[in-house]
mmCIF file of N, CA and C in Angstrom:
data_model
loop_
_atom_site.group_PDB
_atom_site.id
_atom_site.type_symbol
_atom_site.label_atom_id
_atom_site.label_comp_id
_atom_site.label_asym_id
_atom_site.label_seq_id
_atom_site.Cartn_x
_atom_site.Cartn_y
_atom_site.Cartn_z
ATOM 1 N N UNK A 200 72.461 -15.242 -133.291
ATOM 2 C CA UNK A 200 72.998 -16.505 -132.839
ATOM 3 C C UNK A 200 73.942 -16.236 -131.671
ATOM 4 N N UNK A 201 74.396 -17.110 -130.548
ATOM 5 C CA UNK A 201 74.474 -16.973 -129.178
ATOM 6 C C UNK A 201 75.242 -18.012 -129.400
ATOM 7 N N UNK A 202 76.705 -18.039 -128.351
ATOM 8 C CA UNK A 202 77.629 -19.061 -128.232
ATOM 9 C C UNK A 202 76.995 -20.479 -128.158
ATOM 10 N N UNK A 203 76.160 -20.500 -127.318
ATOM 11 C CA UNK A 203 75.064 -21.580 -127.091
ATOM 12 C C UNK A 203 74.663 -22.293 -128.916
ATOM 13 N N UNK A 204 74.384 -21.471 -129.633
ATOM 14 C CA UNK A 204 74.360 -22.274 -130.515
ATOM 15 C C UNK A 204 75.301 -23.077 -132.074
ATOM 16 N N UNK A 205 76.671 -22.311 -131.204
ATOM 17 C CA UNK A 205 77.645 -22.598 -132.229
ATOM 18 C C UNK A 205 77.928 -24.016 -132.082
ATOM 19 N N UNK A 206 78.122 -24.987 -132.687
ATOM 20 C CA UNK A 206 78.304 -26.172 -132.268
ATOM 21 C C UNK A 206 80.438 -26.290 -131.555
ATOM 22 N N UNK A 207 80.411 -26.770 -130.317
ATOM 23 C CA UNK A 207 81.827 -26.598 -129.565
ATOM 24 C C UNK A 207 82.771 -27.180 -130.573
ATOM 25 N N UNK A 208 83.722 -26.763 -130.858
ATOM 26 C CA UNK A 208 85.221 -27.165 -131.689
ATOM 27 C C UNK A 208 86.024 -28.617 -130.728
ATOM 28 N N UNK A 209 86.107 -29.397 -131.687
ATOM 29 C CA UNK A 209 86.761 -30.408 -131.379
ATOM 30 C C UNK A 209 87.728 -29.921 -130.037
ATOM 31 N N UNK A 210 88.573 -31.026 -129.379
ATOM 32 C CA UNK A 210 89.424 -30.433 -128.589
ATOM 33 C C UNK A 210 90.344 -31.848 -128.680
ATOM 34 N N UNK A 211 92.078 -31.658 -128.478
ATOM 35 C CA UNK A 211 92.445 -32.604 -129.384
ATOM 36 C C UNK A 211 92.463 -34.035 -128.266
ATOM 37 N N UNK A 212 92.251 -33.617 -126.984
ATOM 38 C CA UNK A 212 91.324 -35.345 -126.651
ATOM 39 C C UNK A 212 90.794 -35.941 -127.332
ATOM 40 N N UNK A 213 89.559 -35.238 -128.090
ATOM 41 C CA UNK A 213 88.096 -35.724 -128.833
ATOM 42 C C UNK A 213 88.879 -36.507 -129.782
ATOM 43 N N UNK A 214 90.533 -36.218 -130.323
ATOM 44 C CA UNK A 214 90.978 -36.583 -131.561
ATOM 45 C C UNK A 214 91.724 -38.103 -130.909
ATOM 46 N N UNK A 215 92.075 -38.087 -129.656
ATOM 47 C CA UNK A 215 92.847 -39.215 -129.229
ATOM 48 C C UNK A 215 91.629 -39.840 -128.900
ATOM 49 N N UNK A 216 90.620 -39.496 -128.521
ATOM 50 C CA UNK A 216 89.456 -40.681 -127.952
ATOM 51 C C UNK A 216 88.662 -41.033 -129.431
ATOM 52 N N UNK A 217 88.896 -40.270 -130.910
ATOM 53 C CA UNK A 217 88.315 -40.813 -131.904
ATOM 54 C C UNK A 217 89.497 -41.799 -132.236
ATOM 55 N N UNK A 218 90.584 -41.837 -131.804
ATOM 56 C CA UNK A 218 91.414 -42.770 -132.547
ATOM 57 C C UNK A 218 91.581 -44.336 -131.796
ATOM 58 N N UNK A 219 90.975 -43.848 -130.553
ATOM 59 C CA UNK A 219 90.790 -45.338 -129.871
ATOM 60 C C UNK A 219 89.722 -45.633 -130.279
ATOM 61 N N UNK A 220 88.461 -45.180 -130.509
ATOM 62 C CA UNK A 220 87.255 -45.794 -130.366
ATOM 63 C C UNK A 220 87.218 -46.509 -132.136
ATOM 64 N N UNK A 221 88.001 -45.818 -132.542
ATOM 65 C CA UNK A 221 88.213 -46.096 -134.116
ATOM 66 C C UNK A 221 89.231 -47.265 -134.356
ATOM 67 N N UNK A 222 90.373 -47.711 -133.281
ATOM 68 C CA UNK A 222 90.935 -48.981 -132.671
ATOM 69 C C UNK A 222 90.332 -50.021 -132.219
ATOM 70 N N UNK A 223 89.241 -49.033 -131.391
ATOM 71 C CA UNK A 223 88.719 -50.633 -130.745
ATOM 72 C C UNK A 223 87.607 -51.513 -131.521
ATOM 73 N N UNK A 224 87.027 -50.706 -132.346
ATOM 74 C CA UNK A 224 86.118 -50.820 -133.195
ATOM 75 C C UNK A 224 86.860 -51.951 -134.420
ATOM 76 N N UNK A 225 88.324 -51.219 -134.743
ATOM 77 C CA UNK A 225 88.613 -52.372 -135.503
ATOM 78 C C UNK A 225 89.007 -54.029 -134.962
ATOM 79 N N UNK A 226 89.915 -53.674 -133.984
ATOM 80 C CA UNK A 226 89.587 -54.840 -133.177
ATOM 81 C C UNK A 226 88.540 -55.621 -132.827
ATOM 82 N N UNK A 227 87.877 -55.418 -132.591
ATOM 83 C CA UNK A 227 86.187 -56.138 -132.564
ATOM 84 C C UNK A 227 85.796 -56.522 -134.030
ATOM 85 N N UNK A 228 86.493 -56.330 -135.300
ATOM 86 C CA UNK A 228 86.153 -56.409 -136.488
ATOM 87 C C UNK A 228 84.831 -56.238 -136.775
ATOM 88 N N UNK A 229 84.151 -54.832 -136.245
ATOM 89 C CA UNK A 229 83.336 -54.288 -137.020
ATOM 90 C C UNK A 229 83.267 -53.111 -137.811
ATOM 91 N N UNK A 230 81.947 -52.882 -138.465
ATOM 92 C CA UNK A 230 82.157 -51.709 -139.308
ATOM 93 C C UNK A 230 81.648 -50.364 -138.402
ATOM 94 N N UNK A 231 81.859 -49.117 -139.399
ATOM 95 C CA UNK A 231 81.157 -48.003 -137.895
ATOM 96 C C UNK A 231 79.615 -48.626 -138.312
ATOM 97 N N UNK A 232 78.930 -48.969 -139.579
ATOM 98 C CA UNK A 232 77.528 -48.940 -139.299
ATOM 99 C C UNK A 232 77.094 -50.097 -138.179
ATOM 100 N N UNK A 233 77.886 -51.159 -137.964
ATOM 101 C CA UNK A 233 77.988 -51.868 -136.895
ATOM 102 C C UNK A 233 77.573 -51.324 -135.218
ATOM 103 N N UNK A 234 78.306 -50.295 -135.341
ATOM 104 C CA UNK A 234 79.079 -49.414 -134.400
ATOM 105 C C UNK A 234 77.385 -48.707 -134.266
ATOM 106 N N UNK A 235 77.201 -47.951 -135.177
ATOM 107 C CA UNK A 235 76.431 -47.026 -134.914
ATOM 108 C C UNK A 235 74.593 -47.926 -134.609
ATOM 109 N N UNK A 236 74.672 -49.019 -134.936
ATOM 110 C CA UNK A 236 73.867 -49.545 -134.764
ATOM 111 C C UNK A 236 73.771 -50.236 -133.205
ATOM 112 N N UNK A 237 74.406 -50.489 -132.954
ATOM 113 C CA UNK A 237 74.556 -50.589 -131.494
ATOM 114 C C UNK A 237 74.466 -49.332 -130.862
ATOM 115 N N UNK A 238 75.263 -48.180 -130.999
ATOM 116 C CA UNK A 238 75.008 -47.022 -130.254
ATOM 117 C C UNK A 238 73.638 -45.949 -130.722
ATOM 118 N N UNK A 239 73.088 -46.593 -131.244
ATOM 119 C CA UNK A 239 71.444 -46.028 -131.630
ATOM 120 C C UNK A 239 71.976 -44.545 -132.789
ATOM 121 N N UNK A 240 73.387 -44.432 -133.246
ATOM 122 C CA UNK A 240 73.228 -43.368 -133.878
ATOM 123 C C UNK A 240 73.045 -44.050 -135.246
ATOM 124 N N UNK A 241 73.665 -42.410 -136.286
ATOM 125 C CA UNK A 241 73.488 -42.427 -137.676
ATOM 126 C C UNK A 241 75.020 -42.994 -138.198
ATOM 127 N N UNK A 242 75.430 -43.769 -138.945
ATOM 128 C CA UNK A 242 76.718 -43.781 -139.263
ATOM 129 C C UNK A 242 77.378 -42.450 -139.639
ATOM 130 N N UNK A 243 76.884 -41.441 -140.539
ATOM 131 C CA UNK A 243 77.786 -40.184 -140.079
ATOM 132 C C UNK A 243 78.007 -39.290 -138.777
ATOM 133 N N UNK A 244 77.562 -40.309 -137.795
ATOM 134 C CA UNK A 244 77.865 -39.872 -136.590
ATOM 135 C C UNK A 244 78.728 -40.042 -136.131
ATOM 136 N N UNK A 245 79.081 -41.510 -136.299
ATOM 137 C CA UNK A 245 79.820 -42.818 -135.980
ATOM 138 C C UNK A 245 81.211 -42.144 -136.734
ATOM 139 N N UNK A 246 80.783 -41.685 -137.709
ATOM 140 C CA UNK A 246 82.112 -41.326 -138.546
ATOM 141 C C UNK A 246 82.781 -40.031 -138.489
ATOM 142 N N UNK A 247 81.842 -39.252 -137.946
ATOM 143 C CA UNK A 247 82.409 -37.823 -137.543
ATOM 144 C C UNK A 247 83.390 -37.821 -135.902
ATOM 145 N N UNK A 248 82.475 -38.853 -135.292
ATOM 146 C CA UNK A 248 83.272 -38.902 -134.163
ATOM 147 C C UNK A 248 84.908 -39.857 -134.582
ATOM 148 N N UNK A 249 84.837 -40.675 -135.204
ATOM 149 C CA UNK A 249 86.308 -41.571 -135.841
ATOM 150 C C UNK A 249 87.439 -40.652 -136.480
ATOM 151 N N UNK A 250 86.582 -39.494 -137.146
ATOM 152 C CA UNK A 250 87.351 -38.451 -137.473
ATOM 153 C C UNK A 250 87.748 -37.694 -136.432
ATOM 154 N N UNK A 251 87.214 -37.505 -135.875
ATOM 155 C CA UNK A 251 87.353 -35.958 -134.549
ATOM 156 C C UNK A 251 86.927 -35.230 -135.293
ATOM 157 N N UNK A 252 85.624 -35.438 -135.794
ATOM 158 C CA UNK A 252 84.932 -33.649 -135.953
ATOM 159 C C UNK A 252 83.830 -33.915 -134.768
ATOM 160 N N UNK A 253 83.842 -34.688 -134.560
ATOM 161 C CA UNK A 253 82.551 -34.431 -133.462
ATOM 162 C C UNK A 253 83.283 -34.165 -131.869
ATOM 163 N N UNK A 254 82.621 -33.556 -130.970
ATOM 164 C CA UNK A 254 82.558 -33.529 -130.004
ATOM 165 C C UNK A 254 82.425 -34.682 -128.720
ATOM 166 N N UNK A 255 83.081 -35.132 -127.940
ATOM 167 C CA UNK A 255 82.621 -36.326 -127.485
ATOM 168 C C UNK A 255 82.113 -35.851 -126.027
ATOM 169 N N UNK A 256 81.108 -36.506 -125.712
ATOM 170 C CA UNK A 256 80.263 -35.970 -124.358
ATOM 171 C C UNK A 256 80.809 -37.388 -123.466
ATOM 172 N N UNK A 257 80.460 -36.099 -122.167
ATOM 173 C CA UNK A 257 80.194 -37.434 -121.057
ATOM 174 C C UNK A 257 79.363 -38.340 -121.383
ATOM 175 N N UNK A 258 78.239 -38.268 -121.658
ATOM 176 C CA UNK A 258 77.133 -39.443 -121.958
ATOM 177 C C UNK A 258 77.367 -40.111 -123.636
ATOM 178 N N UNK A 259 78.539 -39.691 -124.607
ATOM 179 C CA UNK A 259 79.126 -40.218 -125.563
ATOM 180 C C UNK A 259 79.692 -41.447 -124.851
ATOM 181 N N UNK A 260 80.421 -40.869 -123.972
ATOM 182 C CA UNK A 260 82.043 -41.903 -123.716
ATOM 183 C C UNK A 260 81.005 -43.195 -122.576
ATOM 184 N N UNK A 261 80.317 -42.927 -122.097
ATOM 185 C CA UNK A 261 79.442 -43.958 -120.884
ATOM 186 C C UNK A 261 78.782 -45.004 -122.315
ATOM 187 N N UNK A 262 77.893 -44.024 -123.024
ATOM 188 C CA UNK A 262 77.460 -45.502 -123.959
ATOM 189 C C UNK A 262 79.053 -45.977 -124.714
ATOM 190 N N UNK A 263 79.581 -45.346 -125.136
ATOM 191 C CA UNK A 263 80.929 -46.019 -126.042
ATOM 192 C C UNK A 263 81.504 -47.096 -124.900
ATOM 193 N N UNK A 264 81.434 -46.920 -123.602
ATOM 194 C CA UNK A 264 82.591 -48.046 -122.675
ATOM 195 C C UNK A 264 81.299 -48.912 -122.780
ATOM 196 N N UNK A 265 80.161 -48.364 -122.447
ATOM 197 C CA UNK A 265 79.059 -50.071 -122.962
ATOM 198 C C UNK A 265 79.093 -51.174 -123.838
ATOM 199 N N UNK A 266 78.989 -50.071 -125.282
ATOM 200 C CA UNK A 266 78.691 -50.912 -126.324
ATOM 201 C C UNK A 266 80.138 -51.848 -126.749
ATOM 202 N N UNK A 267 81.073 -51.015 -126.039
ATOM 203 C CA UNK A 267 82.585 -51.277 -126.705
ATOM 204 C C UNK A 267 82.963 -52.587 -125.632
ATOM 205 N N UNK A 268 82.474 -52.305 -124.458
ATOM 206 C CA UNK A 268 82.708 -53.070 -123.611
ATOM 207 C C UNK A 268 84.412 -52.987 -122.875
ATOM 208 N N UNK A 269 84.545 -51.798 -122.616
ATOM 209 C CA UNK A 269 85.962 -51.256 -122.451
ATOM 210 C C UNK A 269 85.641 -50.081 -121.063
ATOM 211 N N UNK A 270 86.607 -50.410 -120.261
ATOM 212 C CA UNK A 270 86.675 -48.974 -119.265
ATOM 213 C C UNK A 270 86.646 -47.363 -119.838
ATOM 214 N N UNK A 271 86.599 -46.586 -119.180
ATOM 215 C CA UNK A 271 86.963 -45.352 -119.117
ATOM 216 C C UNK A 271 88.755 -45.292 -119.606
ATOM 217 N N UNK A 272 89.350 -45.859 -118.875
ATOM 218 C CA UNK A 272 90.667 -45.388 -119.694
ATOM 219 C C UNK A 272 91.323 -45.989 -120.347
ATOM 220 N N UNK A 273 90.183 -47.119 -121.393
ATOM 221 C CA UNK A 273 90.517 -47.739 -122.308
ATOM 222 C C UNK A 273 90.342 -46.422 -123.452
ATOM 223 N N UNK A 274 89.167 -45.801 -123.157
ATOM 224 C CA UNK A 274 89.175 -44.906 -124.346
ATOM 225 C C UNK A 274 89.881 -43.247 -124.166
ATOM 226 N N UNK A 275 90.434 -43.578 -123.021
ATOM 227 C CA UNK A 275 91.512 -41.822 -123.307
ATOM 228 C C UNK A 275 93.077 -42.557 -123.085
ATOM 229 N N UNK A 276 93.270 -43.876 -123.783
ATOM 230 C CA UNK A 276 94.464 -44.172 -123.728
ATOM 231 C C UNK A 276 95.541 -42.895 -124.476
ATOM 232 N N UNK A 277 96.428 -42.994 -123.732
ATOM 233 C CA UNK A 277 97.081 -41.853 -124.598
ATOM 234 C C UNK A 277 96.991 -40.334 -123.822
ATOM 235 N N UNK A 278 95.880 -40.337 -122.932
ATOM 236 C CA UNK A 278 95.856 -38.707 -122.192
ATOM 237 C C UNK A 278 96.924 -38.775 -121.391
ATOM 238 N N UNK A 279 97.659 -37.552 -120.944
ATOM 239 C CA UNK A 279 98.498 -37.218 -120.594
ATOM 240 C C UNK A 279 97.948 -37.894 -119.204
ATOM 241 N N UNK A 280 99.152 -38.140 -117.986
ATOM 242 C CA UNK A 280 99.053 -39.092 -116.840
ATOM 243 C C UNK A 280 98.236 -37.870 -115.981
ATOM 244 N N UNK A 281 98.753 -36.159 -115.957
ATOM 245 C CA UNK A 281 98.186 -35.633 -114.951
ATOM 246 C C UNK A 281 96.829 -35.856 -114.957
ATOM 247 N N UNK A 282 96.349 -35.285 -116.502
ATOM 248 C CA UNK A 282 95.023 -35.439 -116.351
ATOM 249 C C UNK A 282 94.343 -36.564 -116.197
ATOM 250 N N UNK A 283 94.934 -37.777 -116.488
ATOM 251 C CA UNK A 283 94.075 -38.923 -116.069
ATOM 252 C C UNK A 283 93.914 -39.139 -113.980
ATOM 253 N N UNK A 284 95.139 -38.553 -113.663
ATOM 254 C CA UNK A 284 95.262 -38.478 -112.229
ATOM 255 C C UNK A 284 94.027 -37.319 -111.220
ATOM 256 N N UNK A 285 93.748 -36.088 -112.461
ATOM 257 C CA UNK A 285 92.846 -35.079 -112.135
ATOM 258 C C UNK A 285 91.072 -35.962 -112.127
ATOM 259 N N UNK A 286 91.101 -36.296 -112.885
ATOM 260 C CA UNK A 286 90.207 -37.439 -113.437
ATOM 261 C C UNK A 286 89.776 -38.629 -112.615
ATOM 262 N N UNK A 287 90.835 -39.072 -111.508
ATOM 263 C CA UNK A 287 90.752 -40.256 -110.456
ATOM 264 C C UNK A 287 91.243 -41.602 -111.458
ATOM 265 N N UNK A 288 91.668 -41.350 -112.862
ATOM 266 C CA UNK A 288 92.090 -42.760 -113.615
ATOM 267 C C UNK A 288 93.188 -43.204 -113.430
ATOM 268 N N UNK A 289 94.093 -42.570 -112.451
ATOM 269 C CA UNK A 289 95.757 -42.454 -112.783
ATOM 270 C C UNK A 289 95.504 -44.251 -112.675
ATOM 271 N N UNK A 290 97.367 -44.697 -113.041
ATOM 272 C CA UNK A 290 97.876 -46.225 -112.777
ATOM 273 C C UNK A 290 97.610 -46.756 -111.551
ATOM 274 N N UNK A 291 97.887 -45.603 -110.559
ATOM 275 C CA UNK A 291 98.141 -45.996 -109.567
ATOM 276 C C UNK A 291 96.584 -46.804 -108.517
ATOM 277 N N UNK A 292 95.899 -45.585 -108.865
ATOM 278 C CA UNK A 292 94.331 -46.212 -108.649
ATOM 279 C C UNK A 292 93.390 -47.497 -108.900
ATOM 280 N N UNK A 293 94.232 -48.159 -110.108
ATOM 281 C CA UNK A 293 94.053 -49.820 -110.751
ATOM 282 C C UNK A 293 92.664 -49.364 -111.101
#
């Protein structure tokens, strides 16, 4: 087995972007199978990512601002300002 197939370790973004998407989700008053039904997954998907055991991808966070109907830095509310500035999200950019 080859790094390639270890599955990547959370990183504690993944844990601030499971706690928004796990916010916004309640706000919208749905459930994750709600959730996961819209985003074509499995609800223990839905639920691994709410936890932060999952990994969140670029092409995670593009369908999540779809289905959620929320920007990009609706769901890394909470990242530190540099990196949202490294990123092109800073305040200042609107």
């Amino acid at each position: 087995m080859n790094d390639e197939d270890v599955p990547a370790k959370p990183e504690p973004v993944d844990a601030l972007i499971a706690a928004n998407v796990r916010a916004i989700r309640a706000r919208r008053q749905e459930r994750q199978a709600d959730l996961a039904a819209d985003l074509g997954w499995s609800p223990p998907v839905v639920g691994d990512l709410e936890n932060g055991r999952r990994r969140v991808t670029m092409a995670d966070m593009i369908k999540l601002c779809r289905v959620l109907e929320v920007d990009l830095r609706e769901l890394l509310r909470g990242v530190d300002e540099e990196d949202l500035r490294v990123l092109g999200l800073d305040r200042r950019r609107g």
